[in-house]
Structures are given as C-alpha cells and as structure tokens.
C-alpha cells in the first residue's frame, strides 16, 4: 500500500478543526454536501489503523458527540449522517455528512421518496461531489468557525 493520506496528517492540517485523544476531524475537500467532515482515527505508533477494533474505535462515541452539535449549529442542519466508507482508503475514518433539508427534498422529489432511504441519498450526494478538491480558501471560514 502506498502512503496513507490520513497517516500523513499534513495535507489535512489546514482543514482540521478538532483533535482529541485518538481522533481528529477536518472538513472534506471534496464534500458530498457543505460541511462534510472526515473524522479520522489517529495513527498509533507505526501502525496505520485499518481494523475496526477496540483500539482504533476508542473514543469514537465522544468525538461524534462533540462534533455533531458543532456541525448542527454552524451549518443549520437538524441531522448528520455518519458512515464509514472505507473502500478507497482502509484507514479507519468516518464521514459525517450534514443533511441539508433543501438537498434532501431535491433528492426525494427526483426519486419520489419522502422519508428514509439514506443510503440512496448518500449515493446521490456522492455523484454530485466536486471532481477536484476545493481550495482551502473556500473552506477557511467554516474551519475557523468550527474550531
């Protein structure tokens, strides 16, 4: 396996707004929706955390409990989806995706769905995300507000 973008924290440092214990959080530079956060298990020693075990998941509940209220307040959303989509990068990390009501309604109308079916919603958001990373200048205000 090549270098892990999550173990090499430097590229994400400017987008990081949370770091406690074994976790750090940063805004995704290719967001599914405005405010899409990556919650990443910090490397412990020489090992890249790739297994969903007690060591890698320690403190996850606290990290989510602290970050989600920040996201709800700053991005004015009622719900945040939490998913582990580790197909491309096996390093233990979670996607926290704000459910913006306007996008959810747009998706629901296009697919004749009024409630639920969040996996379909995530897939729809994935197709809409930018192909190229957003420049930090587009994320800077949100990063500063979340810190």
PDB file of C-alpha atoms in Angstrom:
ATOM      1  CA  UNK A   1       0.000   0.000   0.000  1.00  0.00           C
ATOM      2  CA  UNK A   2       1.276   3.493  -0.823  1.00  0.00           C
ATOM      3  CA  UNK A   3       1.337   6.350   1.590  1.00  0.00           C
ATOM      4  CA  UNK A   4      -1.833   6.862   3.589  1.00  0.00           C
ATOM      5  CA  UNK A   5      -3.340  10.364   3.291  1.00  0.00           C
ATOM      6  CA  UNK A   6      -4.729  10.068   6.825  1.00  0.00           C
ATOM      7  CA  UNK A   7      -1.469   8.944   8.466  1.00  0.00           C
ATOM      8  CA  UNK A   8       0.295  11.823   6.743  1.00  0.00           C
ATOM      9  CA  UNK A   9      -1.838  14.416   8.516  1.00  0.00           C
ATOM     10  CA  UNK A  10      -0.065  17.421   6.986  1.00  0.00           C
ATOM     11  CA  UNK A  11      -2.314  17.784   3.893  1.00  0.00           C
ATOM     12  CA  UNK A  12      -5.409  17.889   6.108  1.00  0.00           C
ATOM     13  CA  UNK A  13      -3.919  20.127   8.819  1.00  0.00           C
ATOM     14  CA  UNK A  14      -5.302  23.391   7.433  1.00  0.00           C
ATOM     15  CA  UNK A  15      -8.812  21.888   7.252  1.00  0.00           C
ATOM     16  CA  UNK A  16      -8.616  20.359  10.741  1.00  0.00           C
ATOM     17  CA  UNK A  17     -10.825  21.837  13.462  1.00  0.00           C
ATOM     18  CA  UNK A  18     -10.884  19.130  16.145  1.00  0.00           C
ATOM     19  CA  UNK A  19      -8.228  16.959  17.781  1.00  0.00           C
ATOM     20  CA  UNK A  20      -8.857  14.995  20.974  1.00  0.00           C
ATOM     21  CA  UNK A  21      -7.373  11.688  22.059  1.00  0.00           C
ATOM     22  CA  UNK A  22      -7.190   9.260  19.186  1.00  0.00           C
ATOM     23  CA  UNK A  23      -9.249  11.330  16.737  1.00  0.00           C
ATOM     24  CA  UNK A  24      -9.045  14.402  14.548  1.00  0.00           C
ATOM     25  CA  UNK A  25     -11.688  15.985  12.331  1.00  0.00           C
ATOM     26  CA  UNK A  26     -11.317  18.061   9.190  1.00  0.00           C
ATOM     27  CA  UNK A  27     -13.620  19.375   6.507  1.00  0.00           C
ATOM     28  CA  UNK A  28     -13.576  17.170   3.415  1.00  0.00           C
ATOM     29  CA  UNK A  29     -12.005  18.918   0.435  1.00  0.00           C
ATOM     30  CA  UNK A  30     -14.348  17.029  -1.923  1.00  0.00           C
ATOM     31  CA  UNK A  31     -17.553  17.348   0.095  1.00  0.00           C
ATOM     32  CA  UNK A  32     -20.753  15.455  -0.602  1.00  0.00           C
ATOM     33  CA  UNK A  33     -22.523  18.450   0.956  1.00  0.00           C
ATOM     34  CA  UNK A  34     -21.415  21.705   2.555  1.00  0.00           C
ATOM     35  CA  UNK A  35     -19.930  20.864   5.928  1.00  0.00           C
ATOM     36  CA  UNK A  36     -18.949  17.253   5.104  1.00  0.00           C
ATOM     37  CA  UNK A  37     -16.490  16.244   7.848  1.00  0.00           C
ATOM     38  CA  UNK A  38     -13.917  13.459   7.958  1.00  0.00           C
ATOM     39  CA  UNK A  39     -13.431  12.037  11.456  1.00  0.00           C
ATOM     40  CA  UNK A  40     -10.129  10.181  11.391  1.00  0.00           C
ATOM     41  CA  UNK A  41      -8.520   7.750  13.833  1.00  0.00           C
ATOM     42  CA  UNK A  42      -5.040   8.993  14.634  1.00  0.00           C
ATOM     43  CA  UNK A  43      -2.119   6.759  13.893  1.00  0.00           C
ATOM     44  CA  UNK A  44      -0.776   4.955  16.953  1.00  0.00           C
ATOM     45  CA  UNK A  45       2.953   4.337  16.659  1.00  0.00           C
ATOM     46  CA  UNK A  46       3.989   2.830  13.345  1.00  0.00           C
ATOM     47  CA  UNK A  47       0.650   1.185  12.562  1.00  0.00           C
ATOM     48  CA  UNK A  48      -1.952   2.655  10.241  1.00  0.00           C
ATOM     49  CA  UNK A  49      -5.308   1.864  11.919  1.00  0.00           C
ATOM     50  CA  UNK A  50      -7.168  -0.242   9.355  1.00  0.00           C
ATOM     51  CA  UNK A  51      -9.105  -2.678  11.533  1.00  0.00           C
ATOM     52  CA  UNK A  52     -12.393  -1.765  13.218  1.00  0.00           C
ATOM     53  CA  UNK A  53     -11.227  -2.942  16.630  1.00  0.00           C
ATOM     54  CA  UNK A  54     -11.378  -1.569  20.192  1.00  0.00           C
ATOM     55  CA  UNK A  55      -8.032   0.195  19.851  1.00  0.00           C
ATOM     56  CA  UNK A  56      -8.970   2.045  16.647  1.00  0.00           C
ATOM     57  CA  UNK A  57     -12.512   2.879  17.794  1.00  0.00           C
ATOM     58  CA  UNK A  58     -11.631   4.064  21.306  1.00  0.00           C
ATOM     59  CA  UNK A  59     -13.192   7.480  21.896  1.00  0.00           C
ATOM     60  CA  UNK A  60     -15.263   7.483  18.688  1.00  0.00           C
ATOM     61  CA  UNK A  61     -18.504   8.000  20.624  1.00  0.00           C
ATOM     62  CA  UNK A  62     -17.137  11.072  22.411  1.00  0.00           C
ATOM     63  CA  UNK A  63     -15.704  12.540  19.219  1.00  0.00           C
ATOM     64  CA  UNK A  64     -19.032  12.188  17.395  1.00  0.00           C
ATOM     65  CA  UNK A  65     -20.925  13.560  20.412  1.00  0.00           C
ATOM     66  CA  UNK A  66     -18.696  16.663  20.406  1.00  0.00           C
ATOM     67  CA  UNK A  67     -18.537  17.289  16.639  1.00  0.00           C
ATOM     68  CA  UNK A  68     -22.172  16.764  15.605  1.00  0.00           C
ATOM     69  CA  UNK A  69     -23.525  19.659  17.730  1.00  0.00           C
ATOM     70  CA  UNK A  70     -20.880  21.950  16.204  1.00  0.00           C
ATOM     71  CA  UNK A  71     -21.994  20.883  12.726  1.00  0.00           C
ATOM     72  CA  UNK A  72     -25.696  21.280  13.526  1.00  0.00           C
ATOM     73  CA  UNK A  73     -25.179  24.768  14.868  1.00  0.00           C
ATOM     74  CA  UNK A  74     -22.749  26.094  12.246  1.00  0.00           C
ATOM     75  CA  UNK A  75     -24.421  24.582   9.164  1.00  0.00           C
ATOM     76  CA  UNK A  76     -28.010  24.932  10.492  1.00  0.00           C
ATOM     77  CA  UNK A  77     -28.973  21.308   9.971  1.00  0.00           C
ATOM     78  CA  UNK A  78     -31.108  19.023  12.098  1.00  0.00           C
ATOM     79  CA  UNK A  79     -29.420  15.758  11.117  1.00  0.00           C
ATOM     80  CA  UNK A  80     -25.961  14.452  10.348  1.00  0.00           C
ATOM     81  CA  UNK A  81     -25.395  11.101   8.645  1.00  0.00           C
ATOM     82  CA  UNK A  82     -22.466   9.054   9.948  1.00  0.00           C
ATOM     83  CA  UNK A  83     -20.965   6.436   7.638  1.00  0.00           C
ATOM     84  CA  UNK A  84     -17.733   4.501   7.291  1.00  0.00           C
ATOM     85  CA  UNK A  85     -16.985   4.423   3.570  1.00  0.00           C
ATOM     86  CA  UNK A  86     -13.506   2.893   3.573  1.00  0.00           C
ATOM     87  CA  UNK A  87     -13.331   1.389   0.109  1.00  0.00           C
ATOM     88  CA  UNK A  88     -10.632   3.686  -1.272  1.00  0.00           C
ATOM     89  CA  UNK A  89      -8.691   4.310   1.963  1.00  0.00           C
ATOM     90  CA  UNK A  90      -8.816   1.491   4.556  1.00  0.00           C
ATOM     91  CA  UNK A  91      -7.542   3.787   7.357  1.00  0.00           C
ATOM     92  CA  UNK A  92     -10.303   3.947   9.996  1.00  0.00           C
ATOM     93  CA  UNK A  93     -12.294   7.099   9.343  1.00  0.00           C
ATOM     94  CA  UNK A  94     -15.903   8.221   9.308  1.00  0.00           C
ATOM     95  CA  UNK A  95     -17.834  10.601   7.102  1.00  0.00           C
ATOM     96  CA  UNK A  96     -20.154  12.983   8.928  1.00  0.00           C
ATOM     97  CA  UNK A  97     -22.456  14.435   6.292  1.00  0.00           C
ATOM     98  CA  UNK A  98     -24.898  17.211   7.186  1.00  0.00           C
ATOM     99  CA  UNK A  99     -28.421  16.613   5.878  1.00  0.00           C
ATOM    100  CA  UNK A 100     -29.326  19.958   4.345  1.00  0.00           C
ATOM    101  CA  UNK A 101     -33.099  19.978   4.049  1.00  0.00           C
ATOM    102  CA  UNK A 102     -33.101  21.629   0.629  1.00  0.00           C
ATOM    103  CA  UNK A 103     -30.845  18.886  -0.807  1.00  0.00           C
ATOM    104  CA  UNK A 104     -32.806  16.108   0.891  1.00  0.00           C
ATOM    105  CA  UNK A 105     -36.052  17.448  -0.571  1.00  0.00           C
ATOM    106  CA  UNK A 106     -34.493  17.838  -4.015  1.00  0.00           C
ATOM    107  CA  UNK A 107     -33.276  14.234  -3.909  1.00  0.00           C
ATOM    108  CA  UNK A 108     -36.608  12.979  -2.541  1.00  0.00           C
ATOM    109  CA  UNK A 109     -38.563  14.748  -5.266  1.00  0.00           C
ATOM    110  CA  UNK A 110     -36.267  13.443  -8.019  1.00  0.00           C
ATOM    111  CA  UNK A 111     -36.615   9.875  -6.711  1.00  0.00           C
ATOM    112  CA  UNK A 112     -40.191  10.084  -5.415  1.00  0.00           C
ATOM    113  CA  UNK A 113     -39.030   9.416  -1.859  1.00  0.00           C
ATOM    114  CA  UNK A 114     -40.398  11.383   1.058  1.00  0.00           C
ATOM    115  CA  UNK A 115     -38.552   9.868   4.025  1.00  0.00           C
ATOM    116  CA  UNK A 116     -35.748   7.429   4.771  1.00  0.00           C
ATOM    117  CA  UNK A 117     -33.581   5.670   2.209  1.00  0.00           C
ATOM    118  CA  UNK A 118     -30.453   7.464   3.387  1.00  0.00           C
ATOM    119  CA  UNK A 119     -28.104   5.083   1.536  1.00  0.00           C
ATOM    120  CA  UNK A 120     -29.695   6.211  -1.702  1.00  0.00           C
ATOM    121  CA  UNK A 121     -29.317   9.797  -0.575  1.00  0.00           C
ATOM    122  CA  UNK A 122     -25.601   9.291   0.174  1.00  0.00           C
ATOM    123  CA  UNK A 123     -25.111   7.733  -3.261  1.00  0.00           C
ATOM    124  CA  UNK A 124     -26.836  10.712  -4.889  1.00  0.00           C
ATOM    125  CA  UNK A 125     -24.616  13.125  -2.932  1.00  0.00           C
ATOM    126  CA  UNK A 126     -21.517  11.124  -3.899  1.00  0.00           C
ATOM    127  CA  UNK A 127     -22.359  11.592  -7.587  1.00  0.00           C
ATOM    128  CA  UNK A 128     -22.735  15.355  -7.087  1.00  0.00           C
ATOM    129  CA  UNK A 129     -19.500  15.998  -5.175  1.00  0.00           C
ATOM    130  CA  UNK A 130     -16.771  18.023  -6.891  1.00  0.00           C
ATOM    131  CA  UNK A 131     -14.325  16.098  -9.056  1.00  0.00           C
ATOM    132  CA  UNK A 132     -11.440  18.326  -7.972  1.00  0.00           C
ATOM    133  CA  UNK A 133     -10.583  19.264  -4.402  1.00  0.00           C
ATOM    134  CA  UNK A 134     -11.905  22.598  -3.193  1.00  0.00           C
ATOM    135  CA  UNK A 135      -9.218  25.185  -2.469  1.00  0.00           C
ATOM    136  CA  UNK A 136      -8.699  25.922   1.202  1.00  0.00           C
ATOM    137  CA  UNK A 137      -9.970  29.460   0.612  1.00  0.00           C
ATOM    138  CA  UNK A 138     -13.473  28.018   0.057  1.00  0.00           C
ATOM    139  CA  UNK A 139     -13.335  26.102   3.357  1.00  0.00           C
ATOM    140  CA  UNK A 140     -11.387  28.535   5.544  1.00  0.00           C
ATOM    141  CA  UNK A 141     -14.353  30.403   7.094  1.00  0.00           C
ATOM    142  CA  UNK A 142     -16.078  27.169   8.093  1.00  0.00           C
ATOM    143  CA  UNK A 143     -12.860  25.703   9.549  1.00  0.00           C
ATOM    144  CA  UNK A 144     -12.309  28.817  11.647  1.00  0.00           C
ATOM    145  CA  UNK A 145     -15.926  28.847  12.878  1.00  0.00           C
ATOM    146  CA  UNK A 146     -15.793  25.175  13.899  1.00  0.00           C
ATOM    147  CA  UNK A 147     -12.503  25.494  15.840  1.00  0.00           C
TER     148      UNK A 147
END
